[in-house]
Short mmCIF file of C-alpha atoms and ligand atoms in Angstrom, two decimals:
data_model
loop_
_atom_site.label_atom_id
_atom_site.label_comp_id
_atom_site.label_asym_id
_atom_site.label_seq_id
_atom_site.Cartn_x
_atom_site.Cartn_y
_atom_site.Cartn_z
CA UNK A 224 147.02 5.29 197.66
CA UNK A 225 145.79 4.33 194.07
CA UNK A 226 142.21 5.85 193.67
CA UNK A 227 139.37 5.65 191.15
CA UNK A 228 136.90 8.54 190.58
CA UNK A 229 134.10 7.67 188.53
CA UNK A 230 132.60 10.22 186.16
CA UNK A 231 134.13 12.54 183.24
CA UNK A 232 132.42 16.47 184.14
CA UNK A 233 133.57 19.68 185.56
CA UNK A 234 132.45 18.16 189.16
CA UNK A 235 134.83 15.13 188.35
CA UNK A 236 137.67 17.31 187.75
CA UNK A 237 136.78 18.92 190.70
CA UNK A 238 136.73 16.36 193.19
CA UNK A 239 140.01 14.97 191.58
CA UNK A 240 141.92 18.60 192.01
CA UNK A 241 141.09 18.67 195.67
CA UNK A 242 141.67 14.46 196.31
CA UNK A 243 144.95 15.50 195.02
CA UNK A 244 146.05 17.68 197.96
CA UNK A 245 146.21 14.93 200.26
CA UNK A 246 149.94 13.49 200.41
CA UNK A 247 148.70 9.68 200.60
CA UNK A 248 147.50 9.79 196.96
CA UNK A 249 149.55 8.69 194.46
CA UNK A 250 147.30 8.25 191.43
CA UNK A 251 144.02 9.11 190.39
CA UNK A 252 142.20 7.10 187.75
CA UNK A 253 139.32 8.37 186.09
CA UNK A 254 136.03 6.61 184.21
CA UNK A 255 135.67 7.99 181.86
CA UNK A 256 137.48 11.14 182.71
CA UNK A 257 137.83 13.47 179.95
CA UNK A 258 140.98 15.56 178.24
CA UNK A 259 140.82 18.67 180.47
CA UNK A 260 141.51 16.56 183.50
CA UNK A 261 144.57 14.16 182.10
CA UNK A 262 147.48 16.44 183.44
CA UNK A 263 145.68 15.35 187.16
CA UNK A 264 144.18 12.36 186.99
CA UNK A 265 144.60 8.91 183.92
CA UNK A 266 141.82 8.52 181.93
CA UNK A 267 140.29 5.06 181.53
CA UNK A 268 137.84 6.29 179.16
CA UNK A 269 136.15 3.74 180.74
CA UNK A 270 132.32 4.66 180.57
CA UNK A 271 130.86 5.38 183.67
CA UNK A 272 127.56 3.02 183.49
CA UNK A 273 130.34 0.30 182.18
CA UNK A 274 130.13 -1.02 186.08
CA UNK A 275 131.67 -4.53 185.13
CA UNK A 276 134.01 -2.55 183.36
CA UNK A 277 134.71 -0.51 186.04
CA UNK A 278 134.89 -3.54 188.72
CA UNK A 279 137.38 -5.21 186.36
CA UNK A 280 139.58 -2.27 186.45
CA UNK A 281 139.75 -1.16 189.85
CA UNK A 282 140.66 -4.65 190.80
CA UNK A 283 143.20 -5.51 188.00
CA UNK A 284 144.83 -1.84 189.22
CA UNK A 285 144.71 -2.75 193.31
CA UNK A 286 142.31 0.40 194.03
CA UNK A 287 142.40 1.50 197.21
CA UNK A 288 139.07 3.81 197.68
CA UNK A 289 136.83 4.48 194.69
CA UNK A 290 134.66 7.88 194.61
CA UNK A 291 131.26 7.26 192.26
CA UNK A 292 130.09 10.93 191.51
CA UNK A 293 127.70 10.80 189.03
CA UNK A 294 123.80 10.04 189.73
CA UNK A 295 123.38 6.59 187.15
CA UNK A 296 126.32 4.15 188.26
CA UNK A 297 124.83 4.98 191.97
CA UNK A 298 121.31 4.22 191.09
CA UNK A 299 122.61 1.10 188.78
CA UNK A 300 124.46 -0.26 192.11
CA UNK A 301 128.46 0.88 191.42
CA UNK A 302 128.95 0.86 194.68
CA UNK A 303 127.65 -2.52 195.59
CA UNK A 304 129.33 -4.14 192.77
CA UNK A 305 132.82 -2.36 194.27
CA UNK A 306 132.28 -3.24 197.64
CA UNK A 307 131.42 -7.01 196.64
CA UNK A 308 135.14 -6.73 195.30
CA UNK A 309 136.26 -5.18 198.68
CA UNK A 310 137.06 -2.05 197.66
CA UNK A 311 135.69 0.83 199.93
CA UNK A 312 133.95 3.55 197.99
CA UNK A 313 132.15 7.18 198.62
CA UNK A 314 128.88 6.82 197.63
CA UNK A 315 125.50 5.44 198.58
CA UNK A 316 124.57 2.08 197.80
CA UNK A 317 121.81 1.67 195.33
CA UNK A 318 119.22 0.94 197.77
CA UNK A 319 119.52 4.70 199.27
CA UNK A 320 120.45 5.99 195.82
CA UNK A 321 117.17 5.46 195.41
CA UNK A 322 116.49 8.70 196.68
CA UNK A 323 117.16 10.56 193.81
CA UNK A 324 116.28 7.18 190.94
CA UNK A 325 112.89 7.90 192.25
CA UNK A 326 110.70 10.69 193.12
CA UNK A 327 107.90 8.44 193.70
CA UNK A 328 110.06 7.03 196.51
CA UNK A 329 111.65 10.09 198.15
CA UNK A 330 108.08 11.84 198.11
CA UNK A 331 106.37 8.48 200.19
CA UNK A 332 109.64 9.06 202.44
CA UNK A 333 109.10 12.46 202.83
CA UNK A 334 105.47 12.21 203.30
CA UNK A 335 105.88 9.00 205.64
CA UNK A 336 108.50 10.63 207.82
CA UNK A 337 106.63 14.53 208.11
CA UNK A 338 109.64 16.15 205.80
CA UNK A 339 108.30 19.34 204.60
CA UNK A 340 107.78 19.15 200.93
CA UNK A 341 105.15 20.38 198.05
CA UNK A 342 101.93 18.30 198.43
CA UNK A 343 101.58 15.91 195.49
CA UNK A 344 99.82 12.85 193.98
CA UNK A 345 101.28 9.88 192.15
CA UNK A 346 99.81 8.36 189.04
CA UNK A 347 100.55 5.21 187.34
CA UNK A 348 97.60 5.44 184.62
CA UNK A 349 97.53 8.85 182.37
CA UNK A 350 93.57 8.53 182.27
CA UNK A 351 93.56 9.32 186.47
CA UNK A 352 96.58 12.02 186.08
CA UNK A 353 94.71 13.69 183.26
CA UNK A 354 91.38 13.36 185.25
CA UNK A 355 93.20 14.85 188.52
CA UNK A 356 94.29 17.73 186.22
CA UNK A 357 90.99 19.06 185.70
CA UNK A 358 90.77 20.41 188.86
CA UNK A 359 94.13 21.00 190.19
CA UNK A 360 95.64 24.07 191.11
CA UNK A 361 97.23 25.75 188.21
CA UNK A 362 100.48 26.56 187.85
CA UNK A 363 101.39 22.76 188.75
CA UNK A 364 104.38 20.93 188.53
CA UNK A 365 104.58 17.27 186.37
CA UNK A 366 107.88 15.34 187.55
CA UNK A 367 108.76 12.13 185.57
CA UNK A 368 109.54 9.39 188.47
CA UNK A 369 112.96 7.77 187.42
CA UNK A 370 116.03 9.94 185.99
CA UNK A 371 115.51 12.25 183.28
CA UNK A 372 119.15 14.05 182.57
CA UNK A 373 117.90 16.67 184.71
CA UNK A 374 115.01 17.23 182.48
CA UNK A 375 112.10 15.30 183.70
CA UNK A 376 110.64 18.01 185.21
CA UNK A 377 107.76 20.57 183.96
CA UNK A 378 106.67 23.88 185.56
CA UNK A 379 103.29 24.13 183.66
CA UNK A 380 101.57 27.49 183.97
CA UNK A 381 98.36 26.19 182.36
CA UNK A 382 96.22 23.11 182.63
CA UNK A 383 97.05 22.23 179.06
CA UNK A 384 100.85 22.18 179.37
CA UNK A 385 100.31 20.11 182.08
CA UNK A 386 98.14 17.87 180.70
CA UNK A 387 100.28 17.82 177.79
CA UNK A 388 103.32 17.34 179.81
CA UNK A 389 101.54 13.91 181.50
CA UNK A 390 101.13 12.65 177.83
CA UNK A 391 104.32 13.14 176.80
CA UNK A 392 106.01 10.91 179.38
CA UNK A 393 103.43 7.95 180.20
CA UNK A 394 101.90 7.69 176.36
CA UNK A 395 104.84 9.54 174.37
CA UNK A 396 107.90 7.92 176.03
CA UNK A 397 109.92 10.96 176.06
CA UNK A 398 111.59 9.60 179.13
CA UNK A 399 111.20 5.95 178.62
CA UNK A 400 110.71 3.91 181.76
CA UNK A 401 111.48 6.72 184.17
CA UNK A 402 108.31 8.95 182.66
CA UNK A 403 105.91 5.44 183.15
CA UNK A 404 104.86 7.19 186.85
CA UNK A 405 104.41 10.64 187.48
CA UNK A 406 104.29 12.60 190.33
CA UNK A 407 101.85 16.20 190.42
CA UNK A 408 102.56 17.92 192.87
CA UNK A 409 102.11 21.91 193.83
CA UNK A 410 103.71 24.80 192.75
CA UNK A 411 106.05 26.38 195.04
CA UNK A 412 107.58 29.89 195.49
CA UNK A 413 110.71 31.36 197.19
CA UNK A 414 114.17 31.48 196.53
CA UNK A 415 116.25 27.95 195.86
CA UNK A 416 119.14 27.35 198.19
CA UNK A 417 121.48 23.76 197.17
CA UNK A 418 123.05 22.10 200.42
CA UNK A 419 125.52 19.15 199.95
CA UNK A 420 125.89 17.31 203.50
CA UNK A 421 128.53 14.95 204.11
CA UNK A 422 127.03 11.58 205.56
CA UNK A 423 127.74 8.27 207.44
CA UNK A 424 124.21 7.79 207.73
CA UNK A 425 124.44 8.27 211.18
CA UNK A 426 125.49 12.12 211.87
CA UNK A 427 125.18 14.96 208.63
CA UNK A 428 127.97 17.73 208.35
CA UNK A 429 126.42 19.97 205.99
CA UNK A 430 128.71 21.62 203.53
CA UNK A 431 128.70 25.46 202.26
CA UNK A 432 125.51 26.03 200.57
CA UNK A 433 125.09 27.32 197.07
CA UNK A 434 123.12 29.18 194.16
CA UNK A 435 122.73 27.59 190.63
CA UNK A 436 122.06 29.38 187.72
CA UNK A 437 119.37 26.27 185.68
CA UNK A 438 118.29 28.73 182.54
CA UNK A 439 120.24 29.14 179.55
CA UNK A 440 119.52 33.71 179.58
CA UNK A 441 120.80 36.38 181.57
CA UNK A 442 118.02 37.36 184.06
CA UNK A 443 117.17 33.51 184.13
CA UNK A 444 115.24 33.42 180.95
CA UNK A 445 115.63 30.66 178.27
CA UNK A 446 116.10 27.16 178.56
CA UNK A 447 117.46 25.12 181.39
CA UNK A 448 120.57 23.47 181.16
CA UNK A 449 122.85 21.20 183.32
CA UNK A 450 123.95 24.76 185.33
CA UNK A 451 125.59 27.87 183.95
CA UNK A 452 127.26 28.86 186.79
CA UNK A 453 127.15 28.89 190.85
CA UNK A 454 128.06 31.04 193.64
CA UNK A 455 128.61 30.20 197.17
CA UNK A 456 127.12 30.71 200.15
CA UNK A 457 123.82 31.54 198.98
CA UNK A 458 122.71 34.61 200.99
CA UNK A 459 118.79 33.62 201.68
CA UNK A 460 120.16 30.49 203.58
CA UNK A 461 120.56 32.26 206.80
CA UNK A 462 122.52 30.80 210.47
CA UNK A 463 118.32 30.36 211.51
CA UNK A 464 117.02 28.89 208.18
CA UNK A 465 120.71 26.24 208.45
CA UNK A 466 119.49 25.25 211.25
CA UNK A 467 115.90 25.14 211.09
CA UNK A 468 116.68 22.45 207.71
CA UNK A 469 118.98 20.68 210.25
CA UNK A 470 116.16 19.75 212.38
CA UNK A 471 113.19 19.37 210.24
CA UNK A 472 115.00 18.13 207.03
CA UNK A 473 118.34 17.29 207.46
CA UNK A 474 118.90 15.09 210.04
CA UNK A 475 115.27 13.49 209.63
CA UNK A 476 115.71 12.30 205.78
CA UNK A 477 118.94 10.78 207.01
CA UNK A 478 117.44 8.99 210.09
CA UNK A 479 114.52 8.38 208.01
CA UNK A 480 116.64 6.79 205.59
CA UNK A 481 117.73 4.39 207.86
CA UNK A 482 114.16 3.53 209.29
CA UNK A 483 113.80 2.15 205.93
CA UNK A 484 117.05 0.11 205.78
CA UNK A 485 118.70 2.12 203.71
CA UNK A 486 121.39 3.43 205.19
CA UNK A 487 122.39 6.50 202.95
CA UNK A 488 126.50 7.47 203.24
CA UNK A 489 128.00 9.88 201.08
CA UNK A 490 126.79 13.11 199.47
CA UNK A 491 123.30 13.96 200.35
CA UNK A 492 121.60 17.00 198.30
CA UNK A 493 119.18 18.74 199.65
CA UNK A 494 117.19 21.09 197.07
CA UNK A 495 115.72 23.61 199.28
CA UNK A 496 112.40 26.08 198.49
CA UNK A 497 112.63 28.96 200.68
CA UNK A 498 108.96 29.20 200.92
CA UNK A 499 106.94 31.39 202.66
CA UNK A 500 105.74 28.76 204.72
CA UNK A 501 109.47 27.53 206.03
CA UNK A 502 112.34 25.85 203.65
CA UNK A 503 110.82 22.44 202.13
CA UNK A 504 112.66 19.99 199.78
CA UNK A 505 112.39 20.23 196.20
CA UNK A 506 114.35 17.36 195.61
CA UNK A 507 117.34 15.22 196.84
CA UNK A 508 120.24 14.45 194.46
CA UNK A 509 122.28 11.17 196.05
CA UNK A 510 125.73 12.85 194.88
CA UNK A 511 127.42 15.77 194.35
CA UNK A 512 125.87 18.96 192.81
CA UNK A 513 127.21 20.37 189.18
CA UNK A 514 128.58 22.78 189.23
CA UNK A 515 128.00 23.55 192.90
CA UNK A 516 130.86 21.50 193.41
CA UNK A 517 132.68 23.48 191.57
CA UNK A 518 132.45 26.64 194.54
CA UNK A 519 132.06 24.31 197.31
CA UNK A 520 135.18 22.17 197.13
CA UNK A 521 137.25 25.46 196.35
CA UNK A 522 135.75 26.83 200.23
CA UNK A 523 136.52 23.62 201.65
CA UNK A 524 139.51 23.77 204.62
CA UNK A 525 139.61 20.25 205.66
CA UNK A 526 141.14 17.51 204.06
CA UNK A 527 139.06 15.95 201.22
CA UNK A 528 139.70 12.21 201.12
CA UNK A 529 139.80 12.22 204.65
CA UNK A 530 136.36 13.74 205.12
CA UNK A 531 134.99 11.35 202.27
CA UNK A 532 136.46 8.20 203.95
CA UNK A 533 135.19 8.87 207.72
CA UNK A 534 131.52 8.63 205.33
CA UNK A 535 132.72 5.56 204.72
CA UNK A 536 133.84 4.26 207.80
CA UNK A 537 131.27 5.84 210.18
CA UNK A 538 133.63 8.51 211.67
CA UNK A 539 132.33 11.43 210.55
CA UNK A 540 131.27 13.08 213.97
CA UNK A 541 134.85 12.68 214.91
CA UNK A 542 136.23 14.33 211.86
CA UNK A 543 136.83 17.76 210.69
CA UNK A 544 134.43 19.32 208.23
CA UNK A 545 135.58 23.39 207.66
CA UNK A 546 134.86 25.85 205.09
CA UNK A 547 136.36 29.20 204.79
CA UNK A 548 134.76 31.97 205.80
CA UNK A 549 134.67 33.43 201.89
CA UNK A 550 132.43 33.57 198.74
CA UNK A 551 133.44 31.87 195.87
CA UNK A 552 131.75 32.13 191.89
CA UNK A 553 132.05 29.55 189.11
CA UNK A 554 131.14 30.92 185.70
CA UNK A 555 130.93 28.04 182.94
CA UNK A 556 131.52 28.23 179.67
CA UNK A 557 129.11 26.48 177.35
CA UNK A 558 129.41 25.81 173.53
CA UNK A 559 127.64 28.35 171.08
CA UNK A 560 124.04 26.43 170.66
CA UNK A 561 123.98 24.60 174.10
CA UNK A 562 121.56 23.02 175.34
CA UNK A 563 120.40 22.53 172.14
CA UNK A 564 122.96 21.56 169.49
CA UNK A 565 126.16 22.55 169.00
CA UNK A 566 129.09 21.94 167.29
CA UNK A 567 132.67 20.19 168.89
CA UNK A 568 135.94 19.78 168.36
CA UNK A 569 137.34 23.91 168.67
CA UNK A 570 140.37 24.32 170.42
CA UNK A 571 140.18 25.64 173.60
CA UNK A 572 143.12 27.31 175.28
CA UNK A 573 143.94 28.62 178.72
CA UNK A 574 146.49 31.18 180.35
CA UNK A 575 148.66 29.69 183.16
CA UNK A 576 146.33 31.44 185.41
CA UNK A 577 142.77 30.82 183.96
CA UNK A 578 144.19 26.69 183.84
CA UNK A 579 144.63 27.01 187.69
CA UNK A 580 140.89 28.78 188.48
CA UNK A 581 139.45 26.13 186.00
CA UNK A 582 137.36 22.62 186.01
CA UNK A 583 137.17 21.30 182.33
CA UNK A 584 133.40 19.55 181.92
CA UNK A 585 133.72 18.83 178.00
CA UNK A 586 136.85 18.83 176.50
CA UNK A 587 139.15 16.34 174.68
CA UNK A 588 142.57 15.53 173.14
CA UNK A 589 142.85 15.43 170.00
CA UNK A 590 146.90 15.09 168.09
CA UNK A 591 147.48 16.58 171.98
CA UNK A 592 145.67 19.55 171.88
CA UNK A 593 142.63 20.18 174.22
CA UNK A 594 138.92 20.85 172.09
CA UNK A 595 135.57 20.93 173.12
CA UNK A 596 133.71 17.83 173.39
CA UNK A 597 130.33 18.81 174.80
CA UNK A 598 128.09 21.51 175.58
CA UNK A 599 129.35 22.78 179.27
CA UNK A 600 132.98 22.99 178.64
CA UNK A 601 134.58 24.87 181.19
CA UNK A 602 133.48 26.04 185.01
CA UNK A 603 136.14 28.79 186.26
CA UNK A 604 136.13 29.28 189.79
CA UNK A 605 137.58 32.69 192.13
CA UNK A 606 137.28 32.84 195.72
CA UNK A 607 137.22 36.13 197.50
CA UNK A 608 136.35 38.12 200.70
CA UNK A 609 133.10 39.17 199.12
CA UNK A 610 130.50 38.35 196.46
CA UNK A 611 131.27 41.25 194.72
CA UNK A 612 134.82 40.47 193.99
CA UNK A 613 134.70 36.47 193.66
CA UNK A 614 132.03 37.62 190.82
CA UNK A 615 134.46 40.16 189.32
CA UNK A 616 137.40 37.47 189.61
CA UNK A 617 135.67 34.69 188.34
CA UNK A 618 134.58 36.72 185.08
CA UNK A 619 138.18 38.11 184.52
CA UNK A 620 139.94 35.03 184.80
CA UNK A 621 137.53 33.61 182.75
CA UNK A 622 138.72 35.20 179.82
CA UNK A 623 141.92 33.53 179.79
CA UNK A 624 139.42 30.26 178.40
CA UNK A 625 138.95 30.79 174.84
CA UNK A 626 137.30 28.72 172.33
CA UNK A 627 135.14 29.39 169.27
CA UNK A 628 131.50 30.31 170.35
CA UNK A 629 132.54 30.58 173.87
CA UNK A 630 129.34 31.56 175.40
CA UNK A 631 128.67 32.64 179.12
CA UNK A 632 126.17 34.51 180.97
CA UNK A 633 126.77 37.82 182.24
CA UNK A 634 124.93 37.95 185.31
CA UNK A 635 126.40 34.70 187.40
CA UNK A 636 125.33 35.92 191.13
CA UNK A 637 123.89 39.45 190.16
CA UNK A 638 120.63 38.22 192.45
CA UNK A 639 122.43 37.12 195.18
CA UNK A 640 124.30 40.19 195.24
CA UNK A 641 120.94 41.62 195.18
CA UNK A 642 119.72 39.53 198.09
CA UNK A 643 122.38 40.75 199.78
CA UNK A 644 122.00 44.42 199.85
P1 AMP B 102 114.39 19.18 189.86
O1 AMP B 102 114.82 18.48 188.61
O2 AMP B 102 113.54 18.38 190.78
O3 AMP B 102 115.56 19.89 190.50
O4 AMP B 102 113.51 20.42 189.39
C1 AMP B 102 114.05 21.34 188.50
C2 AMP B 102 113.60 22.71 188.90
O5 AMP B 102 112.20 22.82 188.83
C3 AMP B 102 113.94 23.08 190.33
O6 AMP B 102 115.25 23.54 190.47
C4 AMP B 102 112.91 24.14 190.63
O7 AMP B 102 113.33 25.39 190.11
C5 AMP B 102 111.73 23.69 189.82
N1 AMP B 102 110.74 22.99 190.67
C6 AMP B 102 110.71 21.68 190.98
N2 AMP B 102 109.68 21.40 191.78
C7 AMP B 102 109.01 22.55 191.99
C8 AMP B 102 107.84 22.92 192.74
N3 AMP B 102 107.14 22.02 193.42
N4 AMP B 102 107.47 24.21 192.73
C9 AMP B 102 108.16 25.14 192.02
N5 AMP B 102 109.26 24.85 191.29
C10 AMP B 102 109.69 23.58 191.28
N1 LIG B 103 123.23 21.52 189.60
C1 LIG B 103 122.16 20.65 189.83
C2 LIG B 103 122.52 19.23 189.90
O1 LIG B 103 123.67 18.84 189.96
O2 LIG B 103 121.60 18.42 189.88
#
């Protein structure tokens, strides 16, 4: 089988590394891809908005089954435009991709449906946001409707920040379009648990769940950033609390989904709150996590492709979905600045062993030697019987990754360690 995987990040390399065990595939092409993945996988360097590009390409090369990972192509319709073409893909369409394009939309469906999530109100004119924050409860949280890299989203501690924050998007811009509504909603408190589910839209196999690591610091200070690192499974999401989500979150938002006519199949994420008042969503991603892909895929038993194309074809309930019973810890690597700015182009290099334990997110190949190209560079990944020693693992094998400015934090699942003692 000739497959297409588009996306260029640590997840990307990811999904291509375990696509690759099944014996059916023959080649992997990647849009973009980047230079850490082109032992595994050809590059197009294709971008991965480029959809006509992408169309063009995957029918000129006979693809088989296309996997869209990242959250824009899904929202922009990748998969529609593929499917029109007849090839299959793993993905939601763009009228359930909605789910994460919008907050304004997945808080109505939440809301509409009785999902638990924070109580909020949506404003299309600042003068009525800014009016609403005079009396709101304080801290509140000011979410920019439409995708924001991640960053659309403001924990404001004071009634100014927030009113500043409401500014900034509808008068400022910061976010363009997406920042035109706004959604307030309530502050929340409790630990965060990240569950991928595996989806036909008709049944939900949930996968291991996860811990990110959003701030920049050790002890979660500083500023966020795309993820610095993940373990897996997160110890507050208990056998009770799985399936307490399963029947109040899980299964509803996907049955809810399809209420609507918009049958979501694919990867569902659910961003959990472990609140005192029982787990409630803090947001849905319509794709893969990063880099919680990057310990979930490694815990994964069954067979990936097959799994992704029973999401596809409906068949889910009827196929195998199995994790090891293990823990597993990504540390990333990030260049010295990120997520502010940085500088690229420093060689990176890898032992044989580090190479095999690690996902490359930003790197490049330049007169065929590997450099960084972007602010996450590297996710290395150890499994092991216990926390303690995929943590250990991941941070000693992650030394084989050198570049200049190399910077990691030191404390990559030192609370869930915590948690669990
Ligand atoms: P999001 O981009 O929706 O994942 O939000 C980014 C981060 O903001 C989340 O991972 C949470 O840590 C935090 N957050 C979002 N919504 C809330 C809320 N209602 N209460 C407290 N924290 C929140
Ligand atoms: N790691 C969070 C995300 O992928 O959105």
């Amino acid at each position: 089988m000739k497959l297409l995987v588009v996306g260029g990040g640590g997840r990307e390399h990811t999904i291509i590394r375990y696509l690759k065990k099944n014996p059916e595939v023959e080649t992997i092409f990647a849009c973009p891809g980047n230079g850490g993945m082109a032992e595994e996988a050809v590059c197009t360097g294709i971008g991965a908005t480029d959809i006509e590009k992408i169309v063009a390409f995957a029918v000129e090369n006979a693809i088989d089954y296309a996997v869209v990972a990242p959250d824009d192509p899904l929202v922009l319709g990748c998969v529609d435009a593929l499917n029109e073409k007849g090839i299959p893909c793993f993905g939601p369409k763009a009228n359930a991709a909605i789910i994460e394009g919008s907050k304004v939309f997945s808080k109505n469906l939440m809301k509409k449906y009785g999902i638990p999530t924070a109580q909020y109100e949506v404003f299309e004119d600042m003068e009525a946001a800014l009016r609403y924050l005079e009396t709101a409860p304080i801290p509140t949280v000011v979410k920019a409707d439409g995708l924001a890299l991640g960053k659309g989203v403001i924990i404001a501690m004071t009634r100014d920040e927030a009113k500043a924050a409401v500014r900034d998007m509808m008068e400022g811009g910061i976010f363009g379009k997406s920042g035109s509504r706004v959604v307030i909603e309530e502050f929340l408190t409790g630990p965060e648990v990240s569950v991928l589910a595996f989806t036909d839209g008709k049944v939900v196999k949930p996968m291991v769940s996860s811990m990110d690591h959003k701030r920049v610091g050790d002890n979660d200070t500083g500023l966020n950033t795309g993820g610095m690192g993940t373990i897996a499974p997160n110890p507050y999401y208990t056998e009770a609390i799985a399936e307490e989500c399963m029947n109040t979150i899980f299964l509803p938002t996907i049955n809810a989904m399809n209420a609507e006519g918009r049958t979501f199949q694919g990867c569902l994420y659910y961003g959990l709150m472990l609140t005192p008042n029982g787990p409630k969503v803090i947001e849905y991603n319509c794709r893969f996590g990063d880099p919680e892909t990057q310990v979930v895929l490694p815990l994964l038993e069954s067979d990936l492709l097959t799994i992704m194309r029973s999401c596809t074809n409906g068949t889910l309930a009827e196929t195998e979905v199995k994790f090891a019973d293990k823990h597993a810890c990504c540390v990333i690597l990030a260049s010295n600045g990120y997520p502010q700015s940085y500088k690229k182009g420093f060689e990176i290099t890898m032992t044989e062993e580090a190479k095999a334990h690690t996902f490359v997110a930003g790197g490049a190949l330049k007169d065929g030697k590997l450099v960084t190209s972007g602010g996450r560079v590297t996710g290395t990944t150890a499994i092991a019987g216990s926390l303690e020693e995929a943590i250990k693992e991941a941070y000693r094998i992650s030394d084989g990754v050198q570049f200049e400015g190399a910077y990691r934090r030191s404390d990559i699942g030192q609370r869930a360690l915590q948690a669990l003692k």
